[in-house]
């Protein structure tokens, strides 16, 4: 706390609509929870479509699942899980008012997220060269071609929208990181870090659902 | 409702320079960058009025076309007209109508807060709404869309030759505006209540908007993702709803109605809220069965998620699905019935006066009941087989949405006008408009029930000659209705500049919003109020004589 | 200009039932409206602000009233629900002796084929007093086959078969509409249903030129597309015989059974992988995109016509599960590639 006095920003007072800082913090994290409820249904609609299609074409989905790049997918899972860990750590650091560690941990989280996106890009590139992109260059023969195409349609929708969420997350984390570095947070006020963390864990959890649905279909069993 | 007595402020000249209209500057910039919930409400009111007239103009042209059996427009023009009418009226007028105008203005005032929890989000929500609206208008101007407001696949994704993707993008964006508003209301209701404002002291208007917000937050994302899937499918010409690949067009309908049935409650619950404020005020009696009214709203917003397939009784769902969804549709009508009976009971032994807001409110109850009862006709499995996709359905939903919700919107507009503007409007003109709207409305839409049973299908640019008589009645009614809707424009406009100054509380109403001056100061209350009583403590004597 | 008509023609066995249901709904709602409006108007007049009427002794005990009207409403709702549900079930259970007629919707016309191979466009001829079952599908977007005089309708969905049945009761000509928005000329997509005396109907059928029946055309297609190469008696491929298949339960690979109805046969041709008959290798290729809706209907009609023939060959028999053990899963994987 010694450097609290050197902070370029003064100890924050609540925005005008709030009576106290506590009220503001409660509102912010409650708001994020409500937003995540929205997000659950946003992905829920797509997952429902996935469930329907997989139920209708089990064989085609199994076949398509075997074309997915499980190595990249698995590495990416580890990357995201690690980033969730660094995020949780960052929140913990912020809670104890440790300015620099908070910023560093946020930076690590953002870098891991970038790594995730880069790997995803490699994966997309491979799928493009293998002619697996529906509507643009899909080329697949065989009795299940249609079902494979449906799988890849959903795959690109799901991972694409997840990717957009990751990108937004990187932006949020970057802003929070700069603020943390400049000492905007203290033991008494670290709500933005907490809220960003909530969001980030959600993005991570979505991936935990996507991973088996995408990479493990058709790979279980003999 | 509060420690202070609310009456007797009527003749105090409270309008000073310290109100939200003048405080903080009157430049365009100060309005476009405002974070004040009241100013944002005004922005919404202006833009929603614009869209109401756009949608209304399309309705006028639709009715004009239907005066004669062959019609006057080409089929493509007609198809674009009703699509435009449906999209604009639903997403750019009715869904945001009461929540984003009155809800925005009043929720903080009613719960004794300085603003909504997230003022910047609130402004963002308006910008999203405007962006969406302009996108929709742009799509219309460059050629229009002909899918109907329901965007059924595979027509919308593979066959339509309109600007479907633009329209989808517009509705998608409007959806996010709606989500942000819902989120803001939920958090505000939970976290920003004044001391002593317990849940059961909340006015029903706040409860209704709370129930609405739940639906906005939980249903709208499903619409968003569904429309996104359709858009991508249309761009790539492959996808999950396309039967050519083994995709399922009914999946689209399930997802669409999973949003759009709850959305009809987004379009009516706020209306229930307005009526629950207006009726007690003009009957000078507490609302009958407050807790029942409150919980019926919450029940509606929850069960509303489980009845969607009643729009699909002839679409090819299984027999059992039909049986279940029909039963649930009947179940969800029970809470609506509870409300109607409670409003009626509120009138019992009151001191009823018939000012314009009350006229609109009574009109609401009557027309909503008719619309709701015909909803039960449609929820009836066998009966729906005969009338689905006919004018019977068109009549059903206009009774609720226009007869009900638009009346509620006008009730609220007149009731809170003095609070919002600090001026009174001309009472007699307002009453005349209310009556015109009531009669014009019935003349327009009652014949459509008969047309529907006779077998006139909806979305027809031309029809068999035997249907003409009823269509002429309907179009005649629409002209009366149009006059009724244009009138308020004039007398309310006049009131803005010439209207008599209203006191803080011209209706001698309870409720925190009437405690502060009209128009309220930017931060709503000089001192945060403390609440000690439940709402609607109207005195059992004629008012407002006593001081 | 039309007259003040308020009821459409009544020309099918469902129509009168539907009108009774309508009467019941109108009656109940009328009663509710009288009650609610009556009370509202009475209160408004009696308790207007300047009336001096006695207002003491207001209603207390709200919850009793609330419980009473909630229960009453619910009871009334249930009665209406069961009435409608019962009729709906009847509308969806065609009698076994119904004649099949095949209907394909396309922008913006109805193509209709009778079992005898007679074809018509935008009109449907049916005999009075005999149950008719329509098998509906669509070649492009969703349409809806609506006959108000019969009080029935059903969507025609691409990629699916939906059915609809009725027994016409009055000779005459009744309007037929498309009731699901399907594009520019949606409003013009319709025609008429002509109900005739059975003898007239027979004459009409004969006058249509006795081409090959649907099933016969289907048989030709069956050979043309090479189906008989696998499903024929002489085939060496291990594929189920289709004689006696229609209407029977078929055990599926991986558990479960389905009834072999129109939909099942159609899916077997277009999406053979979705439901595989137990005990057979999934080697049948998909014919999606190669066979049009009209031809599919003919193939289905042909396979249906085999329903009451038994397989001459004992090797496969009716597909009530394979007699031989299925091939190991590994080979199925290989075949799928
Ligand atoms: C604000 C909008 C709104 C509201 C609130 C409702 C409310 C209801 N709607 Fe409606 N509906 C629409 C808007 C709305 N609807 C729209 C837009 C469509 C068409 C969409 C399209 O295809 O374009 C539609 C279509 C629609 C259909 C599908 C028709 C079809 O396409 O075939 C059905 C079927 O069940 C239905 C049912 C109901 C029911 C049961 C209610 C109930 O919630 C009503 C409950 C209210 C009451 C019942 C009245 C009060 C009750 C009493 C006074 C009790 C006493 C009564 C008795 C004891 C009998 N509606
Ligand atoms: C939510 C709200 C809402 C509202 C308020 C209205 C209001 C009206 N509607 Fe709308 N309607 C829908 C929602 C709504 N409608 C929906 C969702 C559909 C289904 C669309 C679809 O099938 O996809 C529909 C469909 C629909 C049809 C069926 C079209 C068809 O199936 O072929 C008709 C036909 O009469 C109709 C009529 C009217 C009329 C006369 C009004 C009147 O109440 C309007 C009165 C208002 C005014 C008249 C405004 C006053 C403005 C002026 C007078 C300016 C005039 C200017 C010029 C003419 C240049 N509507
Ligand atoms: Cu075919 Cu409408
Ligand atoms: Cu509905």
mmCIF file of N, CA, C and O and ligand atoms in Angstrom, chain B residues 90 94 149-150 152 257 261 263-268 272 300 307 310-313 325-326 329-330 332-334 336-338 340-341 368-380 384 387-389 393-394 396-398 400-401 405 458-459, chain C residues 28-29 32 36 72-74 76-77 80, ligand 1:
data_model
loop_
_atom_site.group_PDB
_atom_site.id
_atom_site.type_symbol
_atom_site.label_atom_id
_atom_site.label_comp_id
_atom_site.label_asym_id
_atom_site.label_seq_id
_atom_site.Cartn_x
_atom_site.Cartn_y
_atom_site.Cartn_z
ATOM 1 N N UNK B 90 -42.987 -4.600 -34.303
ATOM 2 C CA UNK B 90 -42.601 -5.473 -33.196
ATOM 3 C C UNK B 90 -41.286 -5.012 -32.570
ATOM 4 O O UNK B 90 -41.223 -4.730 -31.380
ATOM 5 N N UNK B 94 -43.060 -1.804 -30.534
ATOM 6 C CA UNK B 94 -43.758 -2.319 -29.359
ATOM 7 C C UNK B 94 -42.827 -2.862 -28.278
ATOM 8 O O UNK B 94 -43.048 -2.621 -27.096
ATOM 9 N N UNK B 149 -42.426 -11.093 -40.716
ATOM 10 C CA UNK B 149 -41.562 -10.796 -39.563
ATOM 11 C C UNK B 149 -41.011 -12.070 -38.962
ATOM 12 O O UNK B 149 -40.128 -12.034 -38.131
ATOM 13 N N UNK B 150 -41.500 -13.228 -39.413
ATOM 14 C CA UNK B 150 -41.096 -14.491 -38.800
ATOM 15 C C UNK B 150 -39.904 -15.151 -39.476
ATOM 16 O O UNK B 150 -39.394 -16.139 -38.954
ATOM 17 N N UNK B 152 -39.272 -17.303 -41.778
ATOM 18 C CA UNK B 152 -39.234 -18.761 -41.837
ATOM 19 C C UNK B 152 -38.234 -19.258 -42.874
ATOM 20 O O UNK B 152 -38.182 -18.779 -43.999
ATOM 21 N N UNK B 257 -39.618 -19.288 -32.165
ATOM 22 C CA UNK B 257 -40.730 -19.088 -31.232
ATOM 23 C C UNK B 257 -40.288 -19.224 -29.788
ATOM 24 O O UNK B 257 -40.955 -18.718 -28.884
ATOM 25 N N UNK B 261 -42.402 -16.303 -28.616
ATOM 26 C CA UNK B 261 -43.542 -16.337 -27.716
ATOM 27 C C UNK B 261 -43.255 -15.554 -26.449
ATOM 28 O O UNK B 261 -44.040 -14.674 -26.106
ATOM 29 N N UNK B 263 -41.466 -13.178 -26.187
ATOM 30 C CA UNK B 263 -41.451 -11.780 -26.601
ATOM 31 C C UNK B 263 -42.841 -11.170 -26.592
ATOM 32 O O UNK B 263 -42.985 -9.975 -26.352
ATOM 33 N N UNK B 264 -43.888 -11.968 -26.836
ATOM 34 C CA UNK B 264 -45.207 -11.346 -26.778
ATOM 35 C C UNK B 264 -45.496 -10.900 -25.343
ATOM 36 O O UNK B 264 -46.255 -9.962 -25.134
ATOM 37 N N UNK B 265 -44.875 -11.552 -24.383
ATOM 38 C CA UNK B 265 -45.069 -11.069 -23.011
ATOM 39 C C UNK B 265 -44.182 -9.870 -22.725
ATOM 40 O O UNK B 265 -44.537 -9.038 -21.892
ATOM 41 N N UNK B 266 -43.046 -9.762 -23.429
ATOM 42 C CA UNK B 266 -42.300 -8.501 -23.348
ATOM 43 C C UNK B 266 -43.215 -7.371 -23.802
ATOM 44 O O UNK B 266 -43.173 -6.266 -23.303
ATOM 45 N N UNK B 267 -44.073 -7.711 -24.775
ATOM 46 C CA UNK B 267 -44.921 -6.675 -25.352
ATOM 47 C C UNK B 267 -46.182 -6.432 -24.543
ATOM 48 O O UNK B 267 -46.950 -5.544 -24.884
ATOM 49 N N UNK B 268 -46.479 -7.202 -23.513
ATOM 50 C CA UNK B 268 -47.720 -6.939 -22.787
ATOM 51 C C UNK B 268 -47.477 -6.671 -21.305
ATOM 52 O O UNK B 268 -48.177 -5.861 -20.702
ATOM 53 N N UNK B 272 -49.402 -4.183 -18.518
ATOM 54 C CA UNK B 272 -50.052 -4.543 -17.259
ATOM 55 C C UNK B 272 -49.602 -3.596 -16.156
ATOM 56 O O UNK B 272 -50.380 -3.189 -15.295
ATOM 57 N N UNK B 300 -46.052 -15.469 -15.400
ATOM 58 C CA UNK B 300 -46.143 -15.354 -16.861
ATOM 59 C C UNK B 300 -44.758 -15.381 -17.478
ATOM 60 O O UNK B 300 -44.508 -16.082 -18.455
ATOM 61 N N UNK B 307 -44.262 -22.489 -23.897
ATOM 62 C CA UNK B 307 -45.467 -22.672 -24.703
ATOM 63 C C UNK B 307 -45.224 -22.411 -26.178
ATOM 64 O O UNK B 307 -46.156 -22.375 -26.963
ATOM 65 N N UNK B 310 -47.025 -23.640 -29.619
ATOM 66 C CA UNK B 310 -48.418 -23.452 -30.023
ATOM 67 C C UNK B 310 -48.514 -22.633 -31.320
ATOM 68 O O UNK B 310 -49.599 -22.488 -31.859
ATOM 69 N N UNK B 311 -47.388 -22.157 -31.796
ATOM 70 C CA UNK B 311 -47.390 -21.532 -33.124
ATOM 71 C C UNK B 311 -47.164 -22.556 -34.226
ATOM 72 O O UNK B 311 -47.090 -22.206 -35.396
ATOM 73 N N UNK B 312 -47.005 -23.810 -33.843
ATOM 74 C CA UNK B 312 -46.574 -24.824 -34.815
ATOM 75 C C UNK B 312 -47.522 -26.020 -34.861
ATOM 76 O O UNK B 312 -47.121 -27.102 -35.261
ATOM 77 N N UNK B 313 -48.769 -25.802 -34.471
ATOM 78 C CA UNK B 313 -49.680 -26.944 -34.393
ATOM 79 C C UNK B 313 -49.900 -27.636 -35.738
ATOM 80 O O UNK B 313 -50.230 -28.810 -35.781
ATOM 81 N N UNK B 325 -48.136 -28.641 -25.455
ATOM 82 C CA UNK B 325 -48.019 -27.190 -25.630
ATOM 83 C C UNK B 325 -49.377 -26.507 -25.553
ATOM 84 O O UNK B 325 -49.476 -25.377 -25.092
ATOM 85 N N UNK B 326 -50.408 -27.191 -25.979
ATOM 86 C CA UNK B 326 -51.728 -26.597 -25.853
ATOM 87 C C UNK B 326 -52.104 -26.456 -24.379
ATOM 88 O O UNK B 326 -52.564 -25.404 -23.938
ATOM 89 N N UNK B 329 -50.360 -23.657 -22.810
ATOM 90 C CA UNK B 329 -50.878 -22.353 -23.234
ATOM 91 C C UNK B 329 -52.125 -21.982 -22.438
ATOM 92 O O UNK B 329 -52.363 -20.812 -22.171
ATOM 93 N N UNK B 330 -52.904 -22.984 -22.090
ATOM 94 C CA UNK B 330 -54.053 -22.683 -21.232
ATOM 95 C C UNK B 330 -53.596 -22.295 -19.835
ATOM 96 O O UNK B 330 -54.141 -21.384 -19.215
ATOM 97 N N UNK B 332 -50.918 -20.797 -18.974
ATOM 98 C CA UNK B 332 -50.355 -19.452 -18.887
ATOM 99 C C UNK B 332 -51.424 -18.388 -18.983
ATOM 100 O O UNK B 332 -51.200 -17.232 -18.630
ATOM 101 N N UNK B 333 -52.603 -18.753 -19.441
ATOM 102 C CA UNK B 333 -53.662 -17.752 -19.496
ATOM 103 C C UNK B 333 -54.233 -17.481 -18.114
ATOM 104 O O UNK B 333 -54.828 -16.424 -17.880
ATOM 105 N N UNK B 334 -54.044 -18.407 -17.162
ATOM 106 C CA UNK B 334 -54.614 -18.204 -15.825
ATOM 107 C C UNK B 334 -54.088 -16.937 -15.147
ATOM 108 O O UNK B 334 -54.884 -16.123 -14.672
ATOM 109 N N UNK B 336 -53.045 -14.262 -16.456
ATOM 110 C CA UNK B 336 -53.627 -13.078 -17.103
ATOM 111 C C UNK B 336 -55.050 -12.860 -16.603
ATOM 112 O O UNK B 336 -55.475 -11.724 -16.373
ATOM 113 N N UNK B 337 -55.768 -13.974 -16.440
ATOM 114 C CA UNK B 337 -57.131 -13.872 -15.933
ATOM 115 C C UNK B 337 -57.114 -13.238 -14.552
ATOM 116 O O UNK B 337 -57.905 -12.340 -14.249
ATOM 117 N N UNK B 338 -56.161 -13.670 -13.709
ATOM 118 C CA UNK B 338 -56.066 -13.124 -12.354
ATOM 119 C C UNK B 338 -55.957 -11.606 -12.395
ATOM 120 O O UNK B 338 -56.613 -10.883 -11.645
ATOM 121 N N UNK B 340 -56.933 -9.508 -14.815
ATOM 122 C CA UNK B 340 -58.168 -8.865 -15.260
ATOM 123 C C UNK B 340 -59.159 -8.797 -14.098
ATOM 124 O O UNK B 340 -59.778 -7.753 -13.844
ATOM 125 N N UNK B 341 -59.285 -9.878 -13.367
ATOM 126 C CA UNK B 341 -60.253 -9.871 -12.263
ATOM 127 C C UNK B 341 -59.834 -8.888 -11.172
ATOM 128 O O UNK B 341 -60.679 -8.223 -10.567
ATOM 129 N N UNK B 368 -57.863 -6.094 -24.307
ATOM 130 C CA UNK B 368 -56.937 -7.168 -23.963
ATOM 131 C C UNK B 368 -57.708 -8.445 -23.656
ATOM 132 O O UNK B 368 -57.306 -9.545 -24.050
ATOM 133 N N UNK B 369 -58.828 -8.301 -22.928
ATOM 134 C CA UNK B 369 -59.601 -9.497 -22.604
ATOM 135 C C UNK B 369 -60.093 -10.183 -23.871
ATOM 136 O O UNK B 369 -59.999 -11.407 -24.001
ATOM 137 N N UNK B 370 -60.589 -9.406 -24.824
ATOM 138 C CA UNK B 370 -61.040 -10.030 -26.072
ATOM 139 C C UNK B 370 -59.866 -10.693 -26.789
ATOM 140 O O UNK B 370 -59.944 -11.846 -27.223
ATOM 141 N N UNK B 371 -58.758 -9.969 -26.877
ATOM 142 C CA UNK B 371 -57.590 -10.547 -27.532
ATOM 143 C C UNK B 371 -57.108 -11.801 -26.825
ATOM 144 O O UNK B 371 -56.780 -12.800 -27.458
ATOM 145 N N UNK B 372 -57.086 -11.755 -25.498
ATOM 146 C CA UNK B 372 -56.618 -12.907 -24.735
ATOM 147 C C UNK B 372 -57.543 -14.098 -24.906
ATOM 148 O O UNK B 372 -57.092 -15.230 -25.098
ATOM 149 N N UNK B 373 -58.849 -13.833 -24.855
ATOM 150 C CA UNK B 373 -59.784 -14.942 -25.016
ATOM 151 C C UNK B 373 -59.638 -15.574 -26.397
ATOM 152 O O UNK B 373 -59.685 -16.800 -26.532
ATOM 153 N N UNK B 374 -59.430 -14.758 -27.431
ATOM 154 C CA UNK B 374 -59.250 -15.377 -28.745
ATOM 155 C C UNK B 374 -57.905 -16.081 -28.824
ATOM 156 O O UNK B 374 -57.738 -17.000 -29.620
ATOM 157 N N UNK B 375 -56.956 -15.686 -27.958
ATOM 158 C CA UNK B 375 -55.719 -16.453 -27.844
ATOM 159 C C UNK B 375 -56.032 -17.862 -27.384
ATOM 160 O O UNK B 375 -55.423 -18.829 -27.838
ATOM 161 N N UNK B 376 -57.023 -17.981 -26.516
ATOM 162 C CA UNK B 376 -57.412 -19.319 -26.070
ATOM 163 C C UNK B 376 -58.043 -20.121 -27.204
ATOM 164 O O UNK B 376 -57.910 -21.341 -27.244
ATOM 165 N N UNK B 377 -58.732 -19.445 -28.101
ATOM 166 C CA UNK B 377 -59.254 -20.158 -29.271
ATOM 167 C C UNK B 377 -58.082 -20.790 -30.029
ATOM 168 O O UNK B 377 -58.134 -21.929 -30.468
ATOM 169 N N UNK B 378 -57.024 -19.983 -30.168
ATOM 170 C CA UNK B 378 -55.884 -20.449 -30.956
ATOM 171 C C UNK B 378 -55.082 -21.513 -30.225
ATOM 172 O O UNK B 378 -54.492 -22.392 -30.839
ATOM 173 N N UNK B 379 -55.068 -21.410 -28.898
ATOM 174 C CA UNK B 379 -54.352 -22.411 -28.119
ATOM 175 C C UNK B 379 -55.096 -23.735 -28.133
ATOM 176 O O UNK B 379 -54.558 -24.760 -27.749
ATOM 177 N N UNK B 380 -56.351 -23.691 -28.570
ATOM 178 C CA UNK B 380 -57.143 -24.901 -28.646
ATOM 179 C C UNK B 380 -56.712 -25.681 -29.887
ATOM 180 O O UNK B 380 -56.884 -25.234 -31.019
ATOM 181 N N UNK B 384 -57.243 -24.363 -33.774
ATOM 182 C CA UNK B 384 -56.111 -23.718 -34.444
ATOM 183 C C UNK B 384 -55.897 -24.306 -35.838
ATOM 184 O O UNK B 384 -55.469 -23.601 -36.753
ATOM 185 N N UNK B 387 -57.944 -22.171 -38.128
ATOM 186 C CA UNK B 387 -57.732 -20.729 -38.302
ATOM 187 C C UNK B 387 -56.282 -20.261 -38.303
ATOM 188 O O UNK B 387 -56.033 -19.084 -38.519
ATOM 189 N N UNK B 388 -55.332 -21.160 -38.085
ATOM 190 C CA UNK B 388 -53.968 -20.658 -38.075
ATOM 191 C C UNK B 388 -53.629 -20.078 -39.443
ATOM 192 O O UNK B 388 -54.138 -20.540 -40.461
ATOM 193 N N UNK B 389 -52.791 -19.045 -39.425
ATOM 194 C CA UNK B 389 -52.418 -18.366 -40.662
ATOM 195 C C UNK B 389 -53.595 -17.743 -41.392
ATOM 196 O O UNK B 389 -53.538 -17.512 -42.596
ATOM 197 N N UNK B 393 -55.921 -15.023 -36.641
ATOM 198 C CA UNK B 393 -54.691 -14.793 -35.886
ATOM 199 C C UNK B 393 -54.317 -13.307 -35.927
ATOM 200 O O UNK B 393 -53.950 -12.710 -34.914
ATOM 201 N N UNK B 394 -54.449 -12.712 -37.114
ATOM 202 C CA UNK B 394 -54.124 -11.287 -37.243
ATOM 203 C C UNK B 394 -54.977 -10.477 -36.273
ATOM 204 O O UNK B 394 -54.483 -9.595 -35.558
ATOM 205 N N UNK B 396 -56.458 -11.579 -33.521
ATOM 206 C CA UNK B 396 -56.045 -11.895 -32.139
ATOM 207 C C UNK B 396 -54.898 -11.002 -31.692
ATOM 208 O O UNK B 396 -54.960 -10.340 -30.667
ATOM 209 N N UNK B 397 -53.842 -10.980 -32.506
ATOM 210 C CA UNK B 397 -52.681 -10.272 -31.959
ATOM 211 C C UNK B 397 -52.828 -8.765 -32.049
ATOM 212 O O UNK B 397 -52.290 -8.053 -31.214
ATOM 213 N N UNK B 398 -53.614 -8.254 -33.008
ATOM 214 C CA UNK B 398 -53.825 -6.805 -32.971
ATOM 215 C C UNK B 398 -54.689 -6.409 -31.779
ATOM 216 O O UNK B 398 -54.482 -5.347 -31.197
ATOM 217 N N UNK B 400 -54.539 -7.663 -28.884
ATOM 218 C CA UNK B 400 -53.670 -7.542 -27.711
ATOM 219 C C UNK B 400 -52.639 -6.443 -27.900
ATOM 220 O O UNK B 400 -52.422 -5.612 -27.029
ATOM 221 N N UNK B 401 -52.010 -6.434 -29.090
ATOM 222 C CA UNK B 401 -50.874 -5.522 -29.238
ATOM 223 C C UNK B 401 -51.324 -4.087 -29.484
ATOM 224 O O UNK B 401 -50.726 -3.156 -28.957
ATOM 225 N N UNK B 405 -51.810 -3.189 -25.848
ATOM 226 C CA UNK B 405 -50.551 -2.535 -25.496
ATOM 227 C C UNK B 405 -50.460 -1.083 -25.976
ATOM 228 O O UNK B 405 -49.955 -0.224 -25.255
ATOM 229 N N UNK B 458 -53.866 -15.054 -44.181
ATOM 230 C CA UNK B 458 -53.085 -13.835 -44.008
ATOM 231 C C UNK B 458 -51.980 -13.751 -45.062
ATOM 232 O O UNK B 458 -51.702 -14.712 -45.753
ATOM 233 N N UNK B 459 -51.365 -12.592 -45.133
ATOM 234 C CA UNK B 459 -50.269 -12.337 -46.071
ATOM 235 C C UNK B 459 -50.697 -12.543 -47.524
ATOM 236 O O UNK B 459 -49.929 -13.014 -48.341
ATOM 237 N N UNK C 28 -68.357 -19.709 -24.154
ATOM 238 C CA UNK C 28 -67.603 -19.482 -22.916
ATOM 239 C C UNK C 28 -67.063 -18.061 -22.877
ATOM 240 O O UNK C 28 -67.198 -17.355 -21.877
ATOM 241 N N UNK C 29 -66.442 -17.655 -23.977
ATOM 242 C CA UNK C 29 -65.859 -16.305 -23.982
ATOM 243 C C UNK C 29 -66.932 -15.251 -23.842
ATOM 244 O O UNK C 29 -66.736 -14.249 -23.155
ATOM 245 N N UNK C 32 -67.753 -14.949 -20.270
ATOM 246 C CA UNK C 32 -66.697 -14.226 -19.549
ATOM 247 C C UNK C 32 -66.764 -12.726 -19.848
ATOM 248 O O UNK C 32 -66.665 -11.889 -18.944
ATOM 249 N N UNK C 36 -67.160 -9.862 -17.155
ATOM 250 C CA UNK C 36 -66.139 -8.853 -16.888
ATOM 251 C C UNK C 36 -66.630 -7.457 -17.277
ATOM 252 O O UNK C 36 -66.571 -6.514 -16.482
ATOM 253 N N UNK C 72 -61.893 -21.351 -10.828
ATOM 254 C CA UNK C 72 -62.976 -21.379 -11.819
ATOM 255 C C UNK C 72 -62.406 -21.236 -13.224
ATOM 256 O O UNK C 72 -62.771 -21.982 -14.144
ATOM 257 N N UNK C 73 -61.469 -20.282 -13.388
ATOM 258 C CA UNK C 73 -60.867 -20.087 -14.700
ATOM 259 C C UNK C 73 -60.181 -21.359 -15.161
ATOM 260 O O UNK C 73 -60.335 -21.811 -16.293
ATOM 261 N N UNK C 74 -59.440 -21.949 -14.257
ATOM 262 C CA UNK C 74 -58.675 -23.120 -14.615
ATOM 263 C C UNK C 74 -59.592 -24.258 -15.042
ATOM 264 O O UNK C 74 -59.339 -24.950 -16.032
ATOM 265 N N UNK C 76 -62.607 -24.036 -16.307
ATOM 266 C CA UNK C 76 -63.185 -23.751 -17.627
ATOM 267 C C UNK C 76 -62.144 -24.033 -18.713
ATOM 268 O O UNK C 76 -62.449 -24.639 -19.748
ATOM 269 N N UNK C 77 -60.889 -23.645 -18.445
ATOM 270 C CA UNK C 77 -59.830 -23.858 -19.424
ATOM 271 C C UNK C 77 -59.640 -25.350 -19.712
ATOM 272 O O UNK C 77 -59.509 -25.770 -20.855
ATOM 273 N N UNK C 80 -62.241 -26.787 -22.032
ATOM 274 C CA UNK C 80 -62.023 -26.417 -23.432
ATOM 275 C C UNK C 80 -60.823 -27.155 -24.017
ATOM 276 O O UNK C 80 -60.840 -27.616 -25.153
HETATM 277 C C1 LIG D 1 -48.575 -8.920 -26.916
HETATM 278 C C2 LIG D 1 -48.749 -9.890 -27.626
HETATM 279 C C3 LIG D 1 -49.480 -11.192 -27.365
HETATM 280 C C4 LIG D 1 -50.015 -11.711 -26.206
HETATM 281 C C5 LIG D 1 -50.007 -11.134 -24.811
HETATM 282 C C6 LIG D 1 -50.583 -12.984 -26.571
HETATM 283 C C7 LIG D 1 -51.224 -13.804 -25.662
HETATM 284 C C8 LIG D 1 -51.705 -15.069 -25.962
HETATM 285 N N1 LIG D 1 -51.623 -15.687 -27.196
HETATM 286 FE FE1 LIG D 1 -50.968 -14.858 -28.937
HETATM 287 N N2 LIG D 1 -50.020 -14.165 -30.575
HETATM 288 C C9 LIG D 1 -49.396 -12.947 -30.702
HETATM 289 C C10 LIG D 1 -49.282 -11.989 -29.735
HETATM 290 C C11 LIG D 1 -49.721 -12.147 -28.416
HETATM 291 N N3 LIG D 1 -50.404 -13.212 -27.911
HETATM 292 C C12 LIG D 1 -48.859 -12.786 -32.029
HETATM 293 C C13 LIG D 1 -48.081 -11.586 -32.548
HETATM 294 C C14 LIG D 1 -49.194 -13.944 -32.730
HETATM 295 C C15 LIG D 1 -48.945 -14.284 -34.198
HETATM 296 C C16 LIG D 1 -47.545 -14.434 -34.597
HETATM 297 C C17 LIG D 1 -47.460 -14.668 -36.077
HETATM 298 O O1 LIG D 1 -47.699 -15.809 -36.496
HETATM 299 O O2 LIG D 1 -47.175 -13.700 -36.825
HETATM 300 C C18 LIG D 1 -49.899 -14.789 -31.774
HETATM 301 C C19 LIG D 1 -50.344 -16.047 -32.094
HETATM 302 C C20 LIG D 1 -50.858 -16.929 -31.145
HETATM 303 C C21 LIG D 1 -51.047 -18.333 -31.400
HETATM 304 C C22 LIG D 1 -50.682 -19.090 -32.678
HETATM 305 C C23 LIG D 1 -51.735 -18.945 -33.691
HETATM 306 C C24 LIG D 1 -51.323 -19.547 -34.971
HETATM 307 O O3 LIG D 1 -50.410 -19.039 -35.631
HETATM 308 O O4 LIG D 1 -51.945 -20.551 -35.317
HETATM 309 C C25 LIG D 1 -51.589 -18.864 -30.253
HETATM 310 C C26 LIG D 1 -51.945 -20.286 -30.078
HETATM 311 O O5 LIG D 1 -52.007 -20.795 -29.041
HETATM 312 C C27 LIG D 1 -51.699 -17.782 -29.284
HETATM 313 C C28 LIG D 1 -52.193 -17.912 -27.992
HETATM 314 C C29 LIG D 1 -52.126 -16.923 -27.023
HETATM 315 C C30 LIG D 1 -52.590 -17.129 -25.648
HETATM 316 C C31 LIG D 1 -53.221 -18.366 -25.077
HETATM 317 C C32 LIG D 1 -52.315 -15.957 -24.992
HETATM 318 C C33 LIG D 1 -52.605 -15.686 -23.522
HETATM 319 O O6 LIG D 1 -51.475 -15.169 -22.876
HETATM 320 C C34 LIG D 1 -53.790 -14.766 -23.336
HETATM 321 C C35 LIG D 1 -54.237 -14.723 -21.890
HETATM 322 C C36 LIG D 1 -55.347 -13.743 -21.618
HETATM 323 C C37 LIG D 1 -56.655 -14.053 -21.446
HETATM 324 C C38 LIG D 1 -57.132 -15.435 -21.586
HETATM 325 C C39 LIG D 1 -57.683 -12.984 -21.216
HETATM 326 C C40 LIG D 1 -58.088 -12.723 -19.806
HETATM 327 C C41 LIG D 1 -58.670 -13.884 -19.148
HETATM 328 C C42 LIG D 1 -59.865 -13.903 -18.522
HETATM 329 C C43 LIG D 1 -60.734 -12.725 -18.402
HETATM 330 C C44 LIG D 1 -60.191 -15.188 -17.866
HETATM 331 C C45 LIG D 1 -61.495 -15.777 -17.996
HETATM 332 C C46 LIG D 1 -61.543 -16.726 -19.105
HETATM 333 C C47 LIG D 1 -62.117 -17.935 -19.046
HETATM 334 C C48 LIG D 1 -62.581 -18.568 -17.798
HETATM 335 C C49 LIG D 1 -62.286 -18.699 -20.334
HETATM 336 N N4 LIG D 1 -51.264 -16.620 -29.859
#
